[in-house]
Amino acid sequence: MHSSKEIIMTVETGSKVPDCTVHVMRETGPSETSTSEIFSGGKIVLFAVPGAFTPGCSMTHLPGYVASADDIKSKGVDTIICMAVNDAFVMDAWGKAHNASAIMMLADGNGDFTSALGLELDGTGYGLGKRSQRFAMIVQDGVIEHLKVEEGPGIDVSSAESILALL
């Protein structure tokens, strides 16, 4: 599932993370928050997937980060985030289905953050609408230190193992 259109990112290594509204599930329900609040302090690893419960995302990408969470955090990472253009209810259910309690499941339901990053995927040919490219980034105090975008199908440069090697 990949668009044939060339990827034109609006951010790169050294860019500040754009400020957008996103959602996370709290005990009281979906909660609106800003990316500036999430990324303001510390070291964050964010990996983005085209969709929760989709095959590659559910069989490889998320489970890889679940299995490597302790190793990643031992390298000074404060928060690991999984993001998709899905709603907070779906992201919460997907996280629970994969025992991803060590990972913040971030819902970019309207795709605003994905669009601000310039990392949209046109999944309309698959009935998915606008989604996120598969990518991962390491952010320190709101600034992108590493940005790895998959250039085709598969999970390579954005895998937990690849990101762990950069920490």
PDB file of N, CA, C and O in Angstrom, residues 9-76:
ATOM      1  N   MET A   9       8.192  15.956   1.555  1.00  0.00           N
ATOM      2  CA  MET A   9       8.058  16.267   2.967  1.00  0.00           C
ATOM      3  C   MET A   9       8.185  17.766   3.201  1.00  0.00           C
ATOM      4  O   MET A   9       8.928  18.441   2.503  1.00  0.00           O
ATOM      5  N   THR A  10       7.467  18.263   4.194  1.00  0.00           N
ATOM      6  CA  THR A  10       7.615  19.662   4.571  1.00  0.00           C
ATOM      7  C   THR A  10       8.560  19.792   5.757  1.00  0.00           C
ATOM      8  O   THR A  10       8.938  20.897   6.110  1.00  0.00           O
ATOM      9  N   VAL A  11       8.921  18.678   6.375  1.00  0.00           N
ATOM     10  CA  VAL A  11       9.879  18.701   7.479  1.00  0.00           C
ATOM     11  C   VAL A  11      11.074  17.828   7.113  1.00  0.00           C
ATOM     12  O   VAL A  11      10.998  16.985   6.221  1.00  0.00           O
ATOM     13  N   GLU A  12      12.163  18.046   7.815  1.00  0.00           N
ATOM     14  CA  GLU A  12      13.376  17.259   7.619  1.00  0.00           C
ATOM     15  C   GLU A  12      14.161  17.291   8.924  1.00  0.00           C
ATOM     16  O   GLU A  12      13.760  17.962   9.884  1.00  0.00           O
ATOM     17  N   THR A  13      15.274  16.611   8.941  1.00  0.00           N
ATOM     18  CA  THR A  13      16.138  16.643  10.116  1.00  0.00           C
ATOM     19  C   THR A  13      16.471  18.095  10.422  1.00  0.00           C
ATOM     20  O   THR A  13      16.822  18.858   9.517  1.00  0.00           O
ATOM     21  N   GLY A  14      16.319  18.478  11.685  1.00  0.00           N
ATOM     22  CA  GLY A  14      16.572  19.858  12.103  1.00  0.00           C
ATOM     23  C   GLY A  14      15.326  20.717  12.163  1.00  0.00           C
ATOM     24  O   GLY A  14      15.353  21.811  12.734  1.00  0.00           O
ATOM     25  N   SER A  15      14.223  20.239  11.591  1.00  0.00           N
ATOM     26  CA  SER A  15      12.963  20.990  11.631  1.00  0.00           C
ATOM     27  C   SER A  15      12.315  20.878  13.004  1.00  0.00           C
ATOM     28  O   SER A  15      12.441  19.864  13.681  1.00  0.00           O
ATOM     29  N   LYS A  16      11.569  21.914  13.357  1.00  0.00           N
ATOM     30  CA  LYS A  16      10.752  21.873  14.565  1.00  0.00           C
ATOM     31  C   LYS A  16       9.471  21.113  14.223  1.00  0.00           C
ATOM     32  O   LYS A  16       8.940  21.250  13.123  1.00  0.00           O
ATOM     33  N   VAL A  17       8.998  20.317  15.144  1.00  0.00           N
ATOM     34  CA  VAL A  17       7.753  19.577  14.937  1.00  0.00           C
ATOM     35  C   VAL A  17       6.605  20.579  14.823  1.00  0.00           C
ATOM     36  O   VAL A  17       6.472  21.466  15.667  1.00  0.00           O
ATOM     37  N   PRO A  18       5.772  20.480  13.782  1.00  0.00           N
ATOM     38  CA  PRO A  18       4.648  21.420  13.630  1.00  0.00           C
ATOM     39  C   PRO A  18       3.638  21.275  14.772  1.00  0.00           C
ATOM     40  O   PRO A  18       3.451  20.176  15.304  1.00  0.00           O
ATOM     41  N   ASP A  19       3.019  22.377  15.136  1.00  0.00           N
ATOM     42  CA  ASP A  19       2.025  22.367  16.211  1.00  0.00           C
ATOM     43  C   ASP A  19       0.651  22.069  15.622  1.00  0.00           C
ATOM     44  O   ASP A  19       0.150  22.827  14.789  1.00  0.00           O
ATOM     45  N   CYS A  20       0.075  20.953  16.029  1.00  0.00           N
ATOM     46  CA  CYS A  20      -1.237  20.525  15.554  1.00  0.00           C
ATOM     47  C   CYS A  20      -2.021  19.907  16.700  1.00  0.00           C
ATOM     48  O   CYS A  20      -1.449  19.497  17.704  1.00  0.00           O
ATOM     49  N   THR A  21      -3.307  19.798  16.515  1.00  0.00           N
ATOM     50  CA  THR A  21      -4.169  19.137  17.488  1.00  0.00           C
ATOM     51  C   THR A  21      -4.267  17.658  17.143  1.00  0.00           C
ATOM     52  O   THR A  21      -4.507  17.294  15.986  1.00  0.00           O
ATOM     53  N   VAL A  22      -4.058  16.816  18.141  1.00  0.00           N
ATOM     54  CA  VAL A  22      -4.174  15.364  18.023  1.00  0.00           C
ATOM     55  C   VAL A  22      -4.956  14.865  19.230  1.00  0.00           C
ATOM     56  O   VAL A  22      -5.312  15.641  20.110  1.00  0.00           O
ATOM     57  N   HIS A  23      -5.207  13.554  19.280  1.00  0.00           N
ATOM     58  CA  HIS A  23      -5.990  12.990  20.384  1.00  0.00           C
ATOM     59  C   HIS A  23      -5.326  11.745  20.957  1.00  0.00           C
ATOM     60  O   HIS A  23      -4.713  10.980  20.211  1.00  0.00           O
ATOM     61  N   VAL A  24      -5.485  11.573  22.243  1.00  0.00           N
ATOM     62  CA  VAL A  24      -5.068  10.351  22.931  1.00  0.00           C
ATOM     63  C   VAL A  24      -6.230   9.899  23.804  1.00  0.00           C
ATOM     64  O   VAL A  24      -7.062  10.708  24.208  1.00  0.00           O
ATOM     65  N   MET A  25      -6.287   8.613  24.073  1.00  0.00           N
ATOM     66  CA  MET A  25      -7.354   8.085  24.923  1.00  0.00           C
ATOM     67  C   MET A  25      -6.904   8.175  26.381  1.00  0.00           C
ATOM     68  O   MET A  25      -5.799   7.752  26.715  1.00  0.00           O
ATOM     69  N   ARG A  26      -7.747   8.738  27.192  1.00  0.00           N
ATOM     70  CA  ARG A  26      -7.518   8.822  28.643  1.00  0.00           C
ATOM     71  C   ARG A  26      -8.614   7.985  29.317  1.00  0.00           C
ATOM     72  O   ARG A  26      -9.521   7.494  28.662  1.00  0.00           O
ATOM     73  N   GLU A  27      -8.539   7.867  30.623  1.00  0.00           N
ATOM     74  CA  GLU A  27      -9.560   7.099  31.356  1.00  0.00           C
ATOM     75  C   GLU A  27     -10.949   7.681  31.157  1.00  0.00           C
ATOM     76  O   GLU A  27     -11.940   6.957  31.177  1.00  0.00           O
ATOM     77  N   THR A  28     -11.025   8.994  30.931  1.00  0.00           N
ATOM     78  CA  THR A  28     -12.317   9.664  30.766  1.00  0.00           C
ATOM     79  C   THR A  28     -12.791   9.701  29.318  1.00  0.00           C
ATOM     80  O   THR A  28     -13.869  10.209  29.034  1.00  0.00           O
ATOM     81  N   GLY A  29     -11.964   9.193  28.391  1.00  0.00           N
ATOM     82  CA  GLY A  29     -12.328   9.198  26.979  1.00  0.00           C
ATOM     83  C   GLY A  29     -11.281   9.917  26.153  1.00  0.00           C
ATOM     84  O   GLY A  29     -10.210  10.263  26.658  1.00  0.00           O
ATOM     85  N   PRO A  30     -11.581  10.158  24.869  1.00  0.00           N
ATOM     86  CA  PRO A  30     -10.619  10.828  24.008  1.00  0.00           C
ATOM     87  C   PRO A  30     -10.306  12.228  24.532  1.00  0.00           C
ATOM     88  O   PRO A  30     -11.203  12.949  24.964  1.00  0.00           O
ATOM     89  N   SER A  31      -9.024  12.573  24.498  1.00  0.00           N
ATOM     90  CA  SER A  31      -8.590  13.863  25.005  1.00  0.00           C
ATOM     91  C   SER A  31      -7.780  14.584  23.942  1.00  0.00           C
ATOM     92  O   SER A  31      -6.845  14.028  23.376  1.00  0.00           O
ATOM     93  N   GLU A  32      -8.143  15.833  23.688  1.00  0.00           N
ATOM     94  CA  GLU A  32      -7.437  16.658  22.722  1.00  0.00           C
ATOM     95  C   GLU A  32      -6.143  17.163  23.352  1.00  0.00           C
ATOM     96  O   GLU A  32      -6.117  17.566  24.519  1.00  0.00           O
ATOM     97  N   THR A  33      -5.080  17.126  22.595  1.00  0.00           N
ATOM     98  CA  THR A  33      -3.802  17.663  23.042  1.00  0.00           C
ATOM     99  C   THR A  33      -3.081  18.246  21.835  1.00  0.00           C
ATOM    100  O   THR A  33      -3.538  18.101  20.710  1.00  0.00           O
ATOM    101  N   SER A  34      -1.981  18.911  22.078  1.00  0.00           N
ATOM    102  CA  SER A  34      -1.227  19.497  20.971  1.00  0.00           C
ATOM    103  C   SER A  34       0.106  18.789  20.812  1.00  0.00           C
ATOM    104  O   SER A  34       0.683  18.293  21.787  1.00  0.00           O
ATOM    105  N   THR A  35       0.589  18.775  19.595  1.00  0.00           N
ATOM    106  CA  THR A  35       1.899  18.164  19.350  1.00  0.00           C
ATOM    107  C   THR A  35       2.994  18.976  20.032  1.00  0.00           C
ATOM    108  O   THR A  35       3.993  18.407  20.465  1.00  0.00           O
ATOM    109  N   SER A  36       2.801  20.291  20.171  1.00  0.00           N
ATOM    110  CA  SER A  36       3.824  21.082  20.858  1.00  0.00           C
ATOM    111  C   SER A  36       3.944  20.665  22.312  1.00  0.00           C
ATOM    112  O   SER A  36       5.035  20.627  22.870  1.00  0.00           O
ATOM    113  N   GLU A  37       2.829  20.298  22.928  1.00  0.00           N
ATOM    114  CA  GLU A  37       2.859  19.818  24.317  1.00  0.00           C
ATOM    115  C   GLU A  37       3.540  18.449  24.394  1.00  0.00           C
ATOM    116  O   GLU A  37       4.383  18.208  25.257  1.00  0.00           O
ATOM    117  N   ILE A  38       3.204  17.564  23.479  1.00  0.00           N
ATOM    118  CA  ILE A  38       3.755  16.210  23.493  1.00  0.00           C
ATOM    119  C   ILE A  38       5.260  16.217  23.247  1.00  0.00           C
ATOM    120  O   ILE A  38       6.015  15.497  23.901  1.00  0.00           O
ATOM    121  N   PHE A  39       5.726  17.037  22.315  1.00  0.00           N
ATOM    122  CA  PHE A  39       7.126  17.016  21.909  1.00  0.00           C
ATOM    123  C   PHE A  39       7.989  18.086  22.577  1.00  0.00           C
ATOM    124  O   PHE A  39       9.164  18.211  22.254  1.00  0.00           O
ATOM    125  N   SER A  40       7.426  18.847  23.524  1.00  0.00           N
ATOM    126  CA  SER A  40       8.136  20.006  24.068  1.00  0.00           C
ATOM    127  C   SER A  40       9.385  19.663  24.872  1.00  0.00           C
ATOM    128  O   SER A  40      10.337  20.425  24.880  1.00  0.00           O
ATOM    129  N   GLY A  41       9.391  18.568  25.570  1.00  0.00           N
ATOM    130  CA  GLY A  41      10.552  18.273  26.395  1.00  0.00           C
ATOM    131  C   GLY A  41      10.961  16.827  26.302  1.00  0.00           C
ATOM    132  O   GLY A  41      10.126  15.943  26.145  1.00  0.00           O
ATOM    133  N   GLY A  42      12.242  16.605  26.329  1.00  0.00           N
ATOM    134  CA  GLY A  42      12.741  15.239  26.336  1.00  0.00           C
ATOM    135  C   GLY A  42      12.940  14.667  24.956  1.00  0.00           C
ATOM    136  O   GLY A  42      12.829  15.344  23.937  1.00  0.00           O
ATOM    137  N   LYS A  43      13.237  13.373  24.957  1.00  0.00           N
ATOM    138  CA  LYS A  43      13.494  12.638  23.714  1.00  0.00           C
ATOM    139  C   LYS A  43      12.300  11.742  23.430  1.00  0.00           C
ATOM    140  O   LYS A  43      11.863  10.972  24.277  1.00  0.00           O
ATOM    141  N   ILE A  44      11.772  11.865  22.207  1.00  0.00           N
ATOM    142  CA  ILE A  44      10.578  11.134  21.787  1.00  0.00           C
ATOM    143  C   ILE A  44      10.909  10.332  20.531  1.00  0.00           C
ATOM    144  O   ILE A  44      11.548  10.848  19.613  1.00  0.00           O
ATOM    145  N   VAL A  45      10.442   9.099  20.492  1.00  0.00           N
ATOM    146  CA  VAL A  45      10.470   8.312  19.258  1.00  0.00           C
ATOM    147  C   VAL A  45       9.024   8.175  18.813  1.00  0.00           C
ATOM    148  O   VAL A  45       8.173   7.717  19.582  1.00  0.00           O
ATOM    149  N   LEU A  46       8.735   8.616  17.593  1.00  0.00           N
ATOM    150  CA  LEU A  46       7.408   8.459  17.018  1.00  0.00           C
ATOM    151  C   LEU A  46       7.540   7.606  15.770  1.00  0.00           C
ATOM    152  O   LEU A  46       8.414   7.844  14.947  1.00  0.00           O
ATOM    153  N   PHE A  47       6.676   6.596  15.676  1.00  0.00           N
ATOM    154  CA  PHE A  47       6.578   5.853  14.422  1.00  0.00           C
ATOM    155  C   PHE A  47       5.137   5.937  13.957  1.00  0.00           C
ATOM    156  O   PHE A  47       4.205   5.926  14.753  1.00  0.00           O
ATOM    157  N   ALA A  48       4.975   6.110  12.658  1.00  0.00           N
ATOM    158  CA  ALA A  48       3.642   6.285  12.083  1.00  0.00           C
ATOM    159  C   ALA A  48       3.358   5.153  11.118  1.00  0.00           C
ATOM    160  O   ALA A  48       4.252   4.668  10.420  1.00  0.00           O
ATOM    161  N   VAL A  49       2.111   4.761  11.102  1.00  0.00           N
ATOM    162  CA  VAL A  49       1.669   3.645  10.271  1.00  0.00           C
ATOM    163  C   VAL A  49       0.484   4.097   9.410  1.00  0.00           C
ATOM    164  O   VAL A  49      -0.234   5.015   9.782  1.00  0.00           O
ATOM    165  N   PRO A  50       0.283   3.432   8.267  1.00  0.00           N
ATOM    166  CA  PRO A  50      -0.872   3.783   7.422  1.00  0.00           C
ATOM    167  C   PRO A  50      -2.217   3.526   8.098  1.00  0.00           C
ATOM    168  O   PRO A  50      -3.179   4.239   7.839  1.00  0.00           O
ATOM    169  N   GLY A  51      -2.296   2.524   8.973  1.00  0.00           N
ATOM    170  CA  GLY A  51      -3.572   2.272   9.625  1.00  0.00           C
ATOM    171  C   GLY A  51      -3.504   1.205  10.693  1.00  0.00           C
ATOM    172  O   GLY A  51      -2.833   0.189  10.528  1.00  0.00           O
ATOM    173  N   ALA A  52      -4.201   1.463  11.783  1.00  0.00           N
ATOM    174  CA  ALA A  52      -4.327   0.475  12.853  1.00  0.00           C
ATOM    175  C   ALA A  52      -5.021  -0.771  12.303  1.00  0.00           C
ATOM    176  O   ALA A  52      -5.874  -0.680  11.420  1.00  0.00           O
ATOM    177  N   PHE A  53      -4.644  -1.905  12.807  1.00  0.00           N
ATOM    178  CA  PHE A  53      -5.234  -3.200  12.460  1.00  0.00           C
ATOM    179  C   PHE A  53      -4.955  -3.642  11.021  1.00  0.00           C
ATOM    180  O   PHE A  53      -5.490  -4.645  10.573  1.00  0.00           O
ATOM    181  N   THR A  54      -4.133  -2.907  10.274  1.00  0.00           N
ATOM    182  CA  THR A  54      -3.767  -3.351   8.924  1.00  0.00           C
ATOM    183  C   THR A  54      -2.638  -4.376   9.052  1.00  0.00           C
ATOM    184  O   THR A  54      -1.928  -4.402  10.053  1.00  0.00           O
ATOM    185  N   PRO A  55      -2.461  -5.250   8.071  1.00  0.00           N
ATOM    186  CA  PRO A  55      -1.545  -6.391   8.233  1.00  0.00           C
ATOM    187  C   PRO A  55      -0.104  -6.068   8.635  1.00  0.00           C
ATOM    188  O   PRO A  55       0.372  -6.553   9.662  1.00  0.00           O
ATOM    189  N   GLY A  56       0.612  -5.271   7.852  1.00  0.00           N
ATOM    190  CA  GLY A  56       2.016  -4.988   8.187  1.00  0.00           C
ATOM    191  C   GLY A  56       2.160  -4.249   9.502  1.00  0.00           C
ATOM    192  O   GLY A  56       3.088  -4.479  10.271  1.00  0.00           O
ATOM    193  N   CYS A  57       1.220  -3.371   9.758  1.00  0.00           N
ATOM    194  CA  CYS A  57       1.248  -2.578  10.983  1.00  0.00           C
ATOM    195  C   CYS A  57       1.003  -3.451  12.211  1.00  0.00           C
ATOM    196  O   CYS A  57       1.640  -3.276  13.250  1.00  0.00           O
ATOM    197  N   SER A  58       0.090  -4.407  12.084  1.00  0.00           N
ATOM    198  CA  SER A  58      -0.279  -5.264  13.208  1.00  0.00           C
ATOM    199  C   SER A  58       0.628  -6.472  13.388  1.00  0.00           C
ATOM    200  O   SER A  58       0.807  -6.955  14.498  1.00  0.00           O
ATOM    201  N   MET A  59       1.201  -6.974  12.294  1.00  0.00           N
ATOM    202  CA  MET A  59       2.041  -8.176  12.405  1.00  0.00           C
ATOM    203  C   MET A  59       3.506  -7.843  12.670  1.00  0.00           C
ATOM    204  O   MET A  59       4.214  -8.650  13.255  1.00  0.00           O
ATOM    205  N   THR A  60       3.961  -6.661  12.242  1.00  0.00           N
ATOM    206  CA  THR A  60       5.382  -6.353  12.330  1.00  0.00           C
ATOM    207  C   THR A  60       5.692  -5.040  13.025  1.00  0.00           C
ATOM    208  O   THR A  60       6.454  -5.006  13.990  1.00  0.00           O
ATOM    209  N   HIS A  61       5.127  -3.936  12.530  1.00  0.00           N
ATOM    210  CA  HIS A  61       5.564  -2.619  12.977  1.00  0.00           C
ATOM    211  C   HIS A  61       5.300  -2.380  14.467  1.00  0.00           C
ATOM    212  O   HIS A  61       6.236  -2.151  15.235  1.00  0.00           O
ATOM    213  N   LEU A  62       4.036  -2.393  14.881  1.00  0.00           N
ATOM    214  CA  LEU A  62       3.710  -2.173  16.292  1.00  0.00           C
ATOM    215  C   LEU A  62       4.324  -3.251  17.186  1.00  0.00           C
ATOM    216  O   LEU A  62       4.959  -2.916  18.192  1.00  0.00           O
ATOM    217  N   PRO A  63       4.215  -4.539  16.860  1.00  0.00           N
ATOM    218  CA  PRO A  63       4.824  -5.555  17.738  1.00  0.00           C
ATOM    219  C   PRO A  63       6.336  -5.375  17.913  1.00  0.00           C
ATOM    220  O   PRO A  63       6.872  -5.657  18.985  1.00  0.00           O
ATOM    221  N   GLY A  64       7.021  -4.884  16.887  1.00  0.00           N
ATOM    222  CA  GLY A  64       8.455  -4.644  17.004  1.00  0.00           C
ATOM    223  C   GLY A  64       8.774  -3.596  18.058  1.00  0.00           C
ATOM    224  O   GLY A  64       9.724  -3.745  18.838  1.00  0.00           O
ATOM    225  N   TYR A  65       7.970  -2.546  18.093  1.00  0.00           N
ATOM    226  CA  TYR A  65       8.174  -1.497  19.095  1.00  0.00           C
ATOM    227  C   TYR A  65       7.746  -1.964  20.481  1.00  0.00           C
ATOM    228  O   TYR A  65       8.365  -1.592  21.479  1.00  0.00           O
ATOM    229  N   VAL A  66       6.702  -2.776  20.556  1.00  0.00           N
ATOM    230  CA  VAL A  66       6.284  -3.326  21.857  1.00  0.00           C
ATOM    231  C   VAL A  66       7.424  -4.173  22.432  1.00  0.00           C
ATOM    232  O   VAL A  66       7.801  -4.023  23.590  1.00  0.00           O
ATOM    233  N   ALA A  67       8.005  -5.041  21.603  1.00  0.00           N
ATOM    234  CA  ALA A  67       9.088  -5.925  22.050  1.00  0.00           C
ATOM    235  C   ALA A  67      10.359  -5.154  22.398  1.00  0.00           C
ATOM    236  O   ALA A  67      11.121  -5.572  23.276  1.00  0.00           O
ATOM    237  N   SER A  68      10.595  -4.022  21.729  1.00  0.00           N
ATOM    238  CA  SER A  68      11.833  -3.257  21.928  1.00  0.00           C
ATOM    239  C   SER A  68      11.669  -2.046  22.848  1.00  0.00           C
ATOM    240  O   SER A  68      12.625  -1.288  23.040  1.00  0.00           O
ATOM    241  N   ALA A  69      10.489  -1.851  23.418  1.00  0.00           N
ATOM    242  CA  ALA A  69      10.212  -0.646  24.207  1.00  0.00           C
ATOM    243  C   ALA A  69      11.225  -0.431  25.330  1.00  0.00           C
ATOM    244  O   ALA A  69      11.735   0.686  25.507  1.00  0.00           O
ATOM    245  N   ASP A  70      11.525  -1.465  26.087  1.00  0.00           N
ATOM    246  CA  ASP A  70      12.479  -1.307  27.200  1.00  0.00           C
ATOM    247  C   ASP A  70      13.864  -0.930  26.693  1.00  0.00           C
ATOM    248  O   ASP A  70      14.529  -0.066  27.275  1.00  0.00           O
ATOM    249  N   ASP A  71      14.309  -1.563  25.613  1.00  0.00           N
ATOM    250  CA  ASP A  71      15.622  -1.237  25.040  1.00  0.00           C
ATOM    251  C   ASP A  71      15.661   0.196  24.537  1.00  0.00           C
ATOM    252  O   ASP A  71      16.649   0.910  24.734  1.00  0.00           O
ATOM    253  N   ILE A  72      14.592   0.635  23.887  1.00  0.00           N
ATOM    254  CA  ILE A  72      14.525   1.998  23.362  1.00  0.00           C
ATOM    255  C   ILE A  72      14.555   2.994  24.513  1.00  0.00           C
ATOM    256  O   ILE A  72      15.318   3.963  24.498  1.00  0.00           O
ATOM    257  N   LYS A  73      13.755   2.749  25.539  1.00  0.00           N
ATOM    258  CA  LYS A  73      13.704   3.669  26.679  1.00  0.00           C
ATOM    259  C   LYS A  73      15.027   3.671  27.447  1.00  0.00           C
ATOM    260  O   LYS A  73      15.413   4.697  28.011  1.00  0.00           O
ATOM    261  N   SER A  74      15.759   2.558  27.425  1.00  0.00           N
ATOM    262  CA  SER A  74      17.051   2.501  28.125  1.00  0.00           C
ATOM    263  C   SER A  74      18.101   3.386  27.447  1.00  0.00           C
ATOM    264  O   SER A  74      19.142   3.676  28.029  1.00  0.00           O
ATOM    265  N   LYS A  75      17.811   3.845  26.224  1.00  0.00           N
ATOM    266  CA  LYS A  75      18.729   4.726  25.488  1.00  0.00           C
ATOM    267  C   LYS A  75      18.387   6.201  25.709  1.00  0.00           C
ATOM    268  O   LYS A  75      18.834   7.062  24.957  1.00  0.00           O
ATOM    269  N   GLY A  76      17.577   6.484  26.723  1.00  0.00           N
ATOM    270  CA  GLY A  76      17.255   7.870  27.054  1.00  0.00           C
ATOM    271  C   GLY A  76      15.985   8.401  26.430  1.00  0.00           C
ATOM    272  O   GLY A  76      15.715   9.610  26.487  1.00  0.00           O
TER     273      GLY A  76
END
